[in-house]
N, C-alpha and C. Protein backbone atom coordinates (compact mmCIF):
# COMPACT_ATOMS: atom_id res chain seq x y z
N UNK A 1 3.98 11.37 2.63
CA UNK A 1 4.33 10.27 2.57
C UNK A 1 5.05 9.47 3.44
N UNK A 2 4.89 8.67 4.00
CA UNK A 2 5.52 7.74 5.06
C UNK A 2 5.89 6.42 4.75
N UNK A 3 7.23 6.15 4.79
CA UNK A 3 7.77 5.04 4.46
C UNK A 3 8.35 4.22 5.72
N UNK A 4 8.22 2.66 5.73
CA UNK A 4 8.91 2.12 6.60
C UNK A 4 9.45 0.89 5.80
N UNK A 5 10.50 0.40 6.60
CA UNK A 5 11.16 -0.89 5.88
C UNK A 5 11.32 -1.94 6.85
N UNK A 6 10.92 -2.97 6.90
CA UNK A 6 11.06 -4.25 7.77
C UNK A 6 11.74 -5.38 6.75
N UNK A 7 12.16 -6.33 7.42
CA UNK A 7 12.54 -7.55 6.87
C UNK A 7 12.03 -8.80 7.28
N UNK A 8 11.73 -9.74 6.35
CA UNK A 8 11.14 -11.01 6.66
C UNK A 8 12.14 -11.66 6.25
N UNK A 9 13.21 -12.30 6.78
CA UNK A 9 14.43 -13.15 6.23
C UNK A 9 15.05 -12.10 5.11
N UNK A 10 15.03 -12.85 4.13
CA UNK A 10 15.94 -12.19 2.89
C UNK A 10 15.06 -11.33 2.37
N UNK A 11 13.63 -11.33 2.52
CA UNK A 11 12.81 -10.33 1.61
C UNK A 11 12.54 -9.33 2.41
N UNK A 12 12.51 -8.07 1.71
CA UNK A 12 12.17 -6.69 2.56
C UNK A 12 10.69 -6.40 2.09
N UNK A 13 10.12 -5.53 2.89
CA UNK A 13 8.94 -4.94 2.91
C UNK A 13 9.11 -3.44 3.07
N UNK A 14 8.70 -2.78 1.82
CA UNK A 14 8.61 -1.31 2.13
C UNK A 14 7.11 -1.10 2.21
N UNK A 15 6.70 -0.48 3.39
CA UNK A 15 5.30 0.03 3.38
C UNK A 15 5.16 1.43 3.17
N UNK A 16 4.20 1.95 2.46
CA UNK A 16 4.07 3.14 2.13
C UNK A 16 2.59 3.94 2.48
N UNK A 17 2.48 5.03 3.33
CA UNK A 17 1.34 5.56 3.66
C UNK A 17 1.15 6.92 3.31
N UNK A 18 -0.09 7.43 2.74
CA UNK A 18 -0.12 8.64 2.75
C UNK A 18 -0.28 9.15 1.14
N UNK A 19 0.48 10.21 0.94
CA UNK A 19 0.20 10.89 -0.63
C UNK A 19 1.63 10.42 -1.36
N UNK A 20 1.75 9.93 -2.72
CA UNK A 20 2.61 9.90 -3.20
C UNK A 20 2.72 10.69 -4.65
N UNK A 21 3.55 11.94 -4.51
CA UNK A 21 3.27 13.15 -5.64
C UNK A 21 4.71 13.46 -5.89
N UNK A 22 4.90 14.57 -6.78
CA UNK A 22 6.27 14.93 -7.21
C UNK A 22 7.23 15.37 -6.39
N UNK A 23 6.49 15.74 -5.12
CA UNK A 23 7.39 16.25 -3.99
C UNK A 23 8.29 14.98 -3.39
N UNK A 24 7.54 13.77 -3.46
CA UNK A 24 8.26 12.91 -2.72
C UNK A 24 8.34 11.57 -3.47
N UNK A 25 7.95 11.32 -4.48
CA UNK A 25 8.02 10.08 -4.87
C UNK A 25 9.44 9.40 -5.31
N UNK A 26 10.26 10.42 -5.52
CA UNK A 26 11.80 10.04 -5.71
C UNK A 26 12.27 9.11 -4.48
N UNK A 27 11.53 9.37 -3.21
CA UNK A 27 11.99 8.91 -1.93
C UNK A 27 11.54 7.33 -1.84
N UNK A 28 10.59 7.15 -2.58
CA UNK A 28 10.22 5.59 -2.85
C UNK A 28 11.15 4.91 -3.45
N UNK A 29 11.43 5.32 -4.79
CA UNK A 29 12.68 4.79 -5.59
C UNK A 29 13.76 4.70 -4.97
N UNK A 30 14.45 5.63 -4.41
CA UNK A 30 15.85 5.80 -3.73
C UNK A 30 15.76 4.43 -2.33
N UNK A 31 14.63 4.42 -1.70
CA UNK A 31 14.63 3.29 -0.79
C UNK A 31 14.60 1.96 -1.38
N UNK A 32 14.03 1.79 -2.50
CA UNK A 32 14.05 0.57 -3.09
C UNK A 32 15.43 0.16 -3.39
N UNK A 33 16.03 1.18 -4.45
CA UNK A 33 17.53 1.17 -4.92
C UNK A 33 18.29 0.78 -3.58
N UNK A 34 18.15 1.34 -2.36
CA UNK A 34 19.05 1.16 -1.34
C UNK A 34 18.91 -0.34 -1.02
N UNK A 35 17.80 -0.96 -0.75
CA UNK A 35 17.57 -2.32 -0.38
C UNK A 35 17.86 -3.43 -1.22
N UNK A 36 17.88 -3.12 -2.79
CA UNK A 36 18.10 -4.05 -3.49
C UNK A 36 19.71 -4.40 -4.05
N UNK A 37 19.91 -4.79 -2.79
CA UNK A 37 21.54 -5.50 -2.94
C UNK A 37 21.47 -7.17 -2.70
N UNK A 38 22.13 -7.83 -3.56
CA UNK A 38 22.01 -9.35 -3.73
C UNK A 38 22.44 -9.84 -2.14
N UNK A 39 21.82 -10.47 -1.63
CA UNK A 39 21.05 -11.72 -2.20
C UNK A 39 19.51 -11.34 -2.05
N UNK A 40 19.17 -10.43 -2.01
CA UNK A 40 17.81 -9.79 -1.61
C UNK A 40 16.62 -10.41 -3.03
N UNK A 41 15.94 -11.53 -2.74
CA UNK A 41 14.99 -12.15 -3.93
C UNK A 41 13.94 -11.31 -4.21
N UNK A 42 13.39 -10.86 -3.10
CA UNK A 42 12.12 -9.88 -3.27
C UNK A 42 11.92 -8.82 -2.56
N UNK A 43 11.46 -7.90 -3.15
CA UNK A 43 11.05 -6.52 -2.42
C UNK A 43 9.69 -6.37 -2.76
N UNK A 44 8.73 -6.22 -1.51
CA UNK A 44 7.43 -6.02 -1.58
C UNK A 44 7.16 -4.78 -1.30
N UNK A 45 6.50 -4.08 -1.78
CA UNK A 45 5.96 -2.69 -1.73
C UNK A 45 4.48 -2.82 -1.21
N UNK A 46 4.24 -2.35 0.28
CA UNK A 46 2.88 -2.35 0.49
C UNK A 46 2.13 -0.95 0.25
N UNK A 47 1.03 -0.90 -0.64
CA UNK A 47 0.34 0.18 -1.09
C UNK A 47 -0.72 0.58 -0.54
N UNK A 48 -1.57 -0.40 0.31
CA UNK A 48 -2.68 -0.44 1.04
C UNK A 48 -2.99 1.09 1.57
N UNK A 49 -2.07 1.53 2.15
CA UNK A 49 -2.43 2.97 3.11
C UNK A 49 -2.21 4.13 1.97
N UNK A 50 -2.12 4.02 0.72
CA UNK A 50 -1.98 5.24 0.15
C UNK A 50 -3.19 6.10 -0.32
N UNK A 51 -3.22 7.26 -0.08
CA UNK A 51 -4.30 7.77 -0.17
C UNK A 51 -4.40 8.78 -1.26
N UNK A 52 -3.20 9.00 -2.08
CA UNK A 52 -3.34 9.59 -3.39
C UNK A 52 -2.14 9.42 -3.97
N UNK A 53 -2.16 9.06 -5.52
CA UNK A 53 -1.02 8.54 -6.21
C UNK A 53 -1.15 9.24 -7.61
N UNK A 54 -0.06 9.83 -7.72
CA UNK A 54 0.19 10.74 -9.09
C UNK A 54 0.84 10.01 -10.04
N UNK A 55 0.97 10.46 -11.28
CA UNK A 55 1.77 9.92 -12.23
C UNK A 55 3.50 9.59 -11.67
N UNK A 56 3.72 10.82 -10.96
CA UNK A 56 5.11 10.71 -10.56
C UNK A 56 5.45 9.41 -9.61
N UNK A 57 4.22 8.95 -9.03
CA UNK A 57 4.15 7.41 -8.45
C UNK A 57 4.35 6.51 -9.43
N UNK A 58 3.71 6.68 -10.37
CA UNK A 58 3.96 5.65 -11.40
C UNK A 58 5.37 5.44 -12.21
N UNK A 59 5.89 6.65 -12.41
CA UNK A 59 7.40 6.74 -12.69
C UNK A 59 8.23 5.94 -11.56
N UNK A 60 8.28 6.36 -10.36
CA UNK A 60 8.83 5.86 -9.21
C UNK A 60 8.60 4.47 -9.07
N UNK A 61 7.46 3.92 -9.37
CA UNK A 61 7.45 2.30 -9.16
C UNK A 61 8.07 1.71 -10.46
N UNK A 62 8.01 2.60 -11.49
CA UNK A 62 8.61 1.82 -12.80
C UNK A 62 10.36 2.14 -12.55
N UNK A 63 10.92 2.96 -12.07
CA UNK A 63 12.26 3.00 -11.55
C UNK A 63 12.48 1.69 -10.68
N UNK A 64 11.83 1.70 -9.60
CA UNK A 64 11.88 1.17 -8.66
C UNK A 64 12.11 -0.63 -9.11
N UNK A 65 11.08 -0.78 -10.03
CA UNK A 65 10.99 -2.23 -10.61
C UNK A 65 12.34 -2.44 -11.41
N UNK A 66 12.63 -1.51 -11.94
CA UNK A 66 14.01 -1.60 -12.80
C UNK A 66 15.34 -1.87 -11.95
N UNK A 67 15.13 -1.01 -11.04
CA UNK A 67 16.26 -1.24 -9.96
C UNK A 67 16.29 -2.54 -9.49
N UNK A 68 15.17 -3.01 -9.09
CA UNK A 68 15.05 -4.53 -8.67
C UNK A 68 15.67 -5.58 -9.56
N UNK A 69 15.20 -5.31 -10.85
CA UNK A 69 15.41 -6.54 -11.99
C UNK A 69 16.91 -6.29 -11.96
N UNK A 70 17.71 -4.64 -12.05
CA UNK A 70 18.95 -5.00 -12.44
C UNK A 70 19.82 -5.72 -11.15
N UNK A 71 18.78 -5.98 -10.18
CA UNK A 71 19.79 -6.34 -8.72
C UNK A 71 19.45 -7.69 -8.64
N UNK A 72 18.72 -8.24 -9.78
CA UNK A 72 18.17 -9.72 -9.74
C UNK A 72 17.29 -9.89 -8.61
N UNK A 73 16.32 -8.99 -8.33
CA UNK A 73 15.25 -9.21 -7.23
C UNK A 73 14.05 -8.91 -7.89
N UNK A 74 12.93 -9.54 -7.43
CA UNK A 74 11.43 -9.29 -7.70
C UNK A 74 10.77 -8.38 -7.19
N UNK A 75 9.94 -7.11 -7.54
CA UNK A 75 9.17 -6.09 -7.04
C UNK A 75 8.09 -6.64 -6.91
N UNK A 76 7.18 -6.76 -6.11
CA UNK A 76 5.83 -7.01 -5.72
C UNK A 76 5.01 -5.69 -5.36
N UNK A 77 4.04 -5.77 -5.83
CA UNK A 77 3.19 -4.56 -5.14
C UNK A 77 2.18 -5.19 -4.31
N UNK A 78 2.07 -5.05 -3.02
CA UNK A 78 1.40 -5.55 -2.16
C UNK A 78 0.08 -4.88 -1.61
N UNK A 79 -1.51 -5.28 -1.88
CA UNK A 79 -2.56 -4.68 -1.74
C UNK A 79 -2.43 -3.08 -2.22
N UNK A 80 -2.35 -2.90 -3.35
CA UNK A 80 -2.27 -1.42 -3.94
C UNK A 80 -3.55 -0.92 -3.49
N UNK A 81 -3.58 0.19 -3.14
CA UNK A 81 -4.78 1.06 -2.82
C UNK A 81 -5.72 1.08 -4.27
N UNK A 82 -7.08 1.33 -4.07
CA UNK A 82 -7.84 1.54 -5.65
C UNK A 82 -7.02 2.66 -6.30
N UNK A 83 -6.76 3.69 -5.74
CA UNK A 83 -5.98 4.94 -6.62
C UNK A 83 -4.80 4.56 -7.04
N UNK A 84 -3.91 3.73 -6.62
CA UNK A 84 -2.72 3.08 -7.17
C UNK A 84 -3.31 2.15 -8.43
N UNK A 85 -4.15 1.27 -8.35
CA UNK A 85 -4.40 0.20 -9.15
C UNK A 85 -5.08 0.92 -10.45
N UNK A 86 -5.94 1.96 -9.99
CA UNK A 86 -6.70 2.59 -10.93
C UNK A 86 -5.74 3.49 -12.13
N UNK A 87 -4.61 4.25 -11.63
CA UNK A 87 -3.80 4.89 -12.37
C UNK A 87 -2.94 4.10 -12.92
N UNK A 88 -2.33 3.27 -12.35
CA UNK A 88 -1.38 2.12 -13.25
C UNK A 88 -2.14 1.64 -14.27
N UNK A 89 -3.53 0.97 -14.00
CA UNK A 89 -4.33 0.53 -15.21
C UNK A 89 -4.48 1.60 -16.45
N UNK A 90 -4.81 3.09 -16.12
CA UNK A 90 -4.97 3.90 -16.73
C UNK A 90 -3.75 4.25 -17.76
N UNK A 91 -2.74 4.29 -17.07
CA UNK A 91 -1.37 4.46 -18.01
C UNK A 91 -0.88 3.33 -18.62
N UNK A 92 -1.32 2.37 -18.24
CA UNK A 92 -0.90 1.13 -19.14
C UNK A 92 0.26 0.37 -18.21
N UNK A 93 0.71 0.63 -17.33
CA UNK A 93 1.65 -0.09 -16.40
C UNK A 93 1.54 -1.02 -15.33
N UNK A 94 0.22 -1.25 -15.36
CA UNK A 94 -0.32 -2.14 -14.23
C UNK A 94 0.35 -3.56 -14.74
N UNK A 95 0.23 -3.89 -15.99
CA UNK A 95 0.81 -5.13 -16.27
C UNK A 95 2.15 -5.32 -16.14
N UNK A 96 3.26 -4.43 -16.04
CA UNK A 96 4.52 -4.42 -15.58
C UNK A 96 4.76 -4.90 -14.36
N UNK A 97 3.67 -4.98 -13.56
CA UNK A 97 4.04 -5.39 -11.95
C UNK A 97 3.06 -6.70 -11.71
N UNK A 98 3.93 -7.13 -10.65
CA UNK A 98 3.25 -8.51 -10.00
C UNK A 98 2.50 -7.80 -8.78
N UNK A 99 1.24 -8.33 -8.74
CA UNK A 99 0.17 -7.70 -7.35
C UNK A 99 0.22 -9.10 -6.57
N UNK A 100 0.22 -8.67 -5.33
CA UNK A 100 -0.34 -9.94 -4.53
C UNK A 100 -1.17 -9.04 -3.23
N UNK A 101 -1.89 -9.83 -3.00
CA UNK A 101 -3.06 -9.69 -1.94
C UNK A 101 -2.64 -10.20 -0.45
N UNK A 102 -2.43 -9.71 0.56
CA UNK A 102 -2.11 -10.28 1.69
C UNK A 102 -3.63 -10.06 2.59
N UNK A 103 -3.85 -11.26 2.98
CA UNK A 103 -4.86 -11.36 3.54
C UNK A 103 -4.50 -11.30 5.23
N UNK A 104 -5.03 -10.14 5.64
CA UNK A 104 -4.99 -9.71 6.85
C UNK A 104 -6.16 -10.52 7.67
N UNK A 105 -5.72 -10.82 9.01
CA UNK A 105 -6.93 -11.43 9.87
C UNK A 105 -7.91 -10.49 9.93
N UNK A 106 -9.22 -11.12 9.94
CA UNK A 106 -10.35 -10.45 10.02
C UNK A 106 -10.46 -9.93 11.45
N UNK A 107 -10.42 -8.69 11.50
CA UNK A 107 -10.75 -8.04 12.95
C UNK A 107 -12.16 -7.53 12.96
N UNK A 108 -12.82 -7.94 14.05
CA UNK A 108 -14.46 -7.76 13.88
C UNK A 108 -14.44 -5.98 13.99
N UNK A 109 -15.40 -5.39 13.67
CA UNK A 109 -15.66 -3.94 13.75
C UNK A 109 -16.16 -3.87 15.09
N UNK A 110 -16.02 -2.74 15.76
CA UNK A 110 -16.71 -2.42 17.04
C UNK A 110 -18.16 -1.96 16.57
N UNK A 111 -18.87 -2.33 17.28
CA UNK A 111 -20.58 -2.24 16.94
C UNK A 111 -20.89 -1.24 18.08
N UNK A 112 -21.41 -0.17 17.54
CA UNK A 112 -22.11 0.85 18.78
C UNK A 112 -23.59 0.74 18.68
N UNK A 113 -24.11 0.31 19.93
CA UNK A 113 -25.66 0.07 19.97
C UNK A 113 -26.13 1.24 20.85
N UNK A 114 -27.21 1.83 20.14
CA UNK A 114 -27.86 2.68 21.03
C UNK A 114 -28.87 2.12 21.44
N UNK A 115 -29.12 1.98 22.63
CA UNK A 115 -30.13 1.55 23.46
C UNK A 115 -31.30 2.62 23.67
N UNK A 116 -32.24 2.53 23.40
CA UNK A 116 -33.45 3.26 23.33
C UNK A 116 -34.47 2.45 24.60
N UNK A 117 -34.84 2.99 25.61
CA UNK A 117 -35.89 2.60 26.48
C UNK A 117 -37.24 3.14 25.80
N UNK A 118 -37.98 2.47 25.68
CA UNK A 118 -39.34 2.60 24.84
C UNK A 118 -40.26 3.49 26.12
N UNK A 119 -40.71 4.34 25.59
CA UNK A 119 -41.61 5.29 26.35
C UNK A 119 -42.93 4.25 26.94
N UNK A 120 -43.30 4.38 28.20
CA UNK A 120 -44.56 3.78 28.37
C UNK A 120 -45.73 4.95 28.14
N UNK A 121 -46.80 4.45 27.80
CA UNK A 121 -47.94 5.27 27.63
C UNK A 121 -48.98 4.80 28.82
N UNK A 122 -49.26 5.93 29.24
CA UNK A 122 -50.27 5.79 30.14
C UNK A 122 -51.73 5.70 29.72
N UNK A 123 -52.37 5.01 30.06
CA UNK A 123 -53.97 4.92 29.66
C UNK A 123 -54.57 6.10 29.99
């Protein structure tokens, strides 16, 4: 798992990528706890680049949500990957979180065109 912290004014953004499992889920909780000092009104956790999400990740997010609430901040889950949304829904924890969808600017995909020169048939 990789964690990155950025600020947008008084709001904090924690960007998570990789795998969240029992070996590292506590790091996410600890980072959110560290940034939840008043007057932080919002802590957003970007989960769009998460490739694997375990029940330890669910526990970590619930603990992070509680830490934010205790500090008077809102915890938002931004663009959760399908594996995150699926497990949160399966465990019944999805309703505990506010989800946001960030619309990233459309980037055109690179297109590879394979040009084939037609063979001429000789009569």
